[in-house]
Short mmCIF file of C-alpha atoms in Angstrom, two decimals:
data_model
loop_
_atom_site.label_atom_id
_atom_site.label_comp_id
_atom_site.label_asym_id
_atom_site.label_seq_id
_atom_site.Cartn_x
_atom_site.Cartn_y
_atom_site.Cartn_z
CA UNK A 11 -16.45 -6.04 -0.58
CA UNK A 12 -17.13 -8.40 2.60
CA UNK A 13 -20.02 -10.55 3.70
CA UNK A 14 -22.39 -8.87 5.71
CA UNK A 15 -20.26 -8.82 9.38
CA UNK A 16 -21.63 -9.03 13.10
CA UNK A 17 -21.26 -4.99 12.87
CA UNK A 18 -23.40 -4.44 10.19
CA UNK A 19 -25.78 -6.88 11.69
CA UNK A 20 -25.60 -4.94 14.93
CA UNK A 21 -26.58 -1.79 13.57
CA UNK A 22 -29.37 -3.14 11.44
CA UNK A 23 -30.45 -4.17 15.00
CA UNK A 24 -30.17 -0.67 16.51
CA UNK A 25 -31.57 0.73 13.80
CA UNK A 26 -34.94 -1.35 13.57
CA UNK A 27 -34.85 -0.45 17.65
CA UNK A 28 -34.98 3.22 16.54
CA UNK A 29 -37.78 2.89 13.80
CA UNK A 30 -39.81 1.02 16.37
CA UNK A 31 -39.63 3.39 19.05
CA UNK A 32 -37.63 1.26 21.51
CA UNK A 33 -34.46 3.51 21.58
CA UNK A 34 -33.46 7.07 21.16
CA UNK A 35 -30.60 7.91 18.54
CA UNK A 36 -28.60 8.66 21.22
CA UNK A 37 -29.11 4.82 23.18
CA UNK A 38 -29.08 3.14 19.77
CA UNK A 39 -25.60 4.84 19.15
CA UNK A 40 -24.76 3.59 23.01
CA UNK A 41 -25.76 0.30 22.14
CA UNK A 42 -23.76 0.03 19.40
CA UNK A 43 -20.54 1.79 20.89
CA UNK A 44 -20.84 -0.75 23.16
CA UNK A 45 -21.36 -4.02 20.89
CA UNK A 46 -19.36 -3.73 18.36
CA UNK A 47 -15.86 -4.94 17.98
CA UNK A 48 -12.60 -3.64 16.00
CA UNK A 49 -12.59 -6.82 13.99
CA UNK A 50 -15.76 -8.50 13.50
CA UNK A 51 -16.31 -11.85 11.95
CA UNK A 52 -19.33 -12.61 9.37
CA UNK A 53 -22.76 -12.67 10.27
CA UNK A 54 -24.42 -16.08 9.53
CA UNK A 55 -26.15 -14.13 5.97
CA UNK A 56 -22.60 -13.08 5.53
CA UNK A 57 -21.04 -16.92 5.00
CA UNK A 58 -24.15 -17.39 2.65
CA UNK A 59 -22.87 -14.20 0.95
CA UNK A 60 -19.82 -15.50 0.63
CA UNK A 61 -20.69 -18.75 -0.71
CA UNK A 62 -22.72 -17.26 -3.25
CA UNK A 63 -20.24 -15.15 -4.91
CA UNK A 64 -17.76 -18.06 -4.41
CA UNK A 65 -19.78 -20.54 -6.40
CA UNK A 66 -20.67 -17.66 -9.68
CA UNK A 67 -16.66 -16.63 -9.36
CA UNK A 68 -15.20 -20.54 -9.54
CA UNK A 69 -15.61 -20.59 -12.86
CA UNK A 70 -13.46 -17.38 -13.74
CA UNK A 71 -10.93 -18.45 -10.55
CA UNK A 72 -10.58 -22.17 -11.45
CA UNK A 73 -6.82 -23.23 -11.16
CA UNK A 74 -5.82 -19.80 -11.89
CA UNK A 75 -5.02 -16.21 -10.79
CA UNK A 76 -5.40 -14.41 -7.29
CA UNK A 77 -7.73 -13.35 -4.95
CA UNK A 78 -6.53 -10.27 -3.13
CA UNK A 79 -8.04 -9.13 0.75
CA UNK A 80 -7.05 -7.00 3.66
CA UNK A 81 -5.86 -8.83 6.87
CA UNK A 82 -9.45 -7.83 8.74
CA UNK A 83 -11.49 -11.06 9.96
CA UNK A 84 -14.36 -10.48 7.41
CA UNK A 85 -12.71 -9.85 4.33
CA UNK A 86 -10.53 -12.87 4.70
CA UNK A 87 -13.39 -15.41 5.66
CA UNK A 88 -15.30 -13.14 2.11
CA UNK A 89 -12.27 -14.33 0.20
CA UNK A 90 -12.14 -17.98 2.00
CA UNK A 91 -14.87 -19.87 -0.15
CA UNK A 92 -13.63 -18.91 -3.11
CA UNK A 93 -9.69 -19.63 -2.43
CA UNK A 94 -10.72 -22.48 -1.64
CA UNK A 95 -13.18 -23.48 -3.89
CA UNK A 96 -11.05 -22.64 -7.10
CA UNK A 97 -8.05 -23.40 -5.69
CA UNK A 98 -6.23 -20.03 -7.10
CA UNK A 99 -3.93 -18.10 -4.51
CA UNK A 100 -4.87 -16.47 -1.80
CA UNK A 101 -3.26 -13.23 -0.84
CA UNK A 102 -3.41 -11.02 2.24
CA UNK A 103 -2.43 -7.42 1.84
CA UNK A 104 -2.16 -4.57 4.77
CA UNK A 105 -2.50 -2.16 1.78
CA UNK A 106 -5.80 -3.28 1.70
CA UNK A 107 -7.92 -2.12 4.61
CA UNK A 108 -10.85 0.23 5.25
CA UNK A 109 -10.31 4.03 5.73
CA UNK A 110 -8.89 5.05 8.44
CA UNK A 111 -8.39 1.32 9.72
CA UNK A 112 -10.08 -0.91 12.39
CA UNK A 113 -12.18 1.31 14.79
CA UNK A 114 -12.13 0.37 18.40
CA UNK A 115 -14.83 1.67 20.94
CA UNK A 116 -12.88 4.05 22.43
CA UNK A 117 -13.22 5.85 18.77
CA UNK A 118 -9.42 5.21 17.88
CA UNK A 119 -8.52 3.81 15.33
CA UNK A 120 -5.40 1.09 14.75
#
């Protein structure tokens, strides 16, 4: 699993805007149609995430073994800390991606 990315960050944002009144369902899904992107990076909590499970997985990683991610943007800078942190190998693997792949806002995916 990834670090919190600048997608799910967005819609915790259009979600609070619902619960507070300031958008409909409808402009919160706008909004967030709009904002997000096909590959987003980690949010700023999502590096800390990161970090966090890099530094209680060194131990197990040290010198040794593989850490396996898909090619998206987030799941490689998830797997980052800990690569290189433990200094075990780092592999990137198109057979590992999210259902039904990277979303654009158009509603295709690629």
């Amino acid at each position: 699993r990834h670090g919190q990315s600048t997608n799910n960050q967005l819609q915790l944002q259009v979600e609070e805007k619902i619960r507070l009144g300031d958008l409909t369902a409808e402009q919160a899904t706008e909004e967030w149609m709009l904002k997000r992107v096909p590959d987003p990076a980690l949010s700023e909590k999502g590096e800390q995430e990161a970090a966090m499970v890099a530094g209680r997985l060194l131990s197990e990683f040290a010198g040794r073994g593989a850490a396996a991610c898909s090619p998206m943007l987030r799941a490689i800078q998830t797997a980052n800390p800990l690569v290189q942190g433990s200094r075990c190998l780092g592999l990137v693997s198109p057979l590992l991606h999210e259902v039904g792949g990277m979303y654009e806002k158009s509603g295709n995916t690629f």
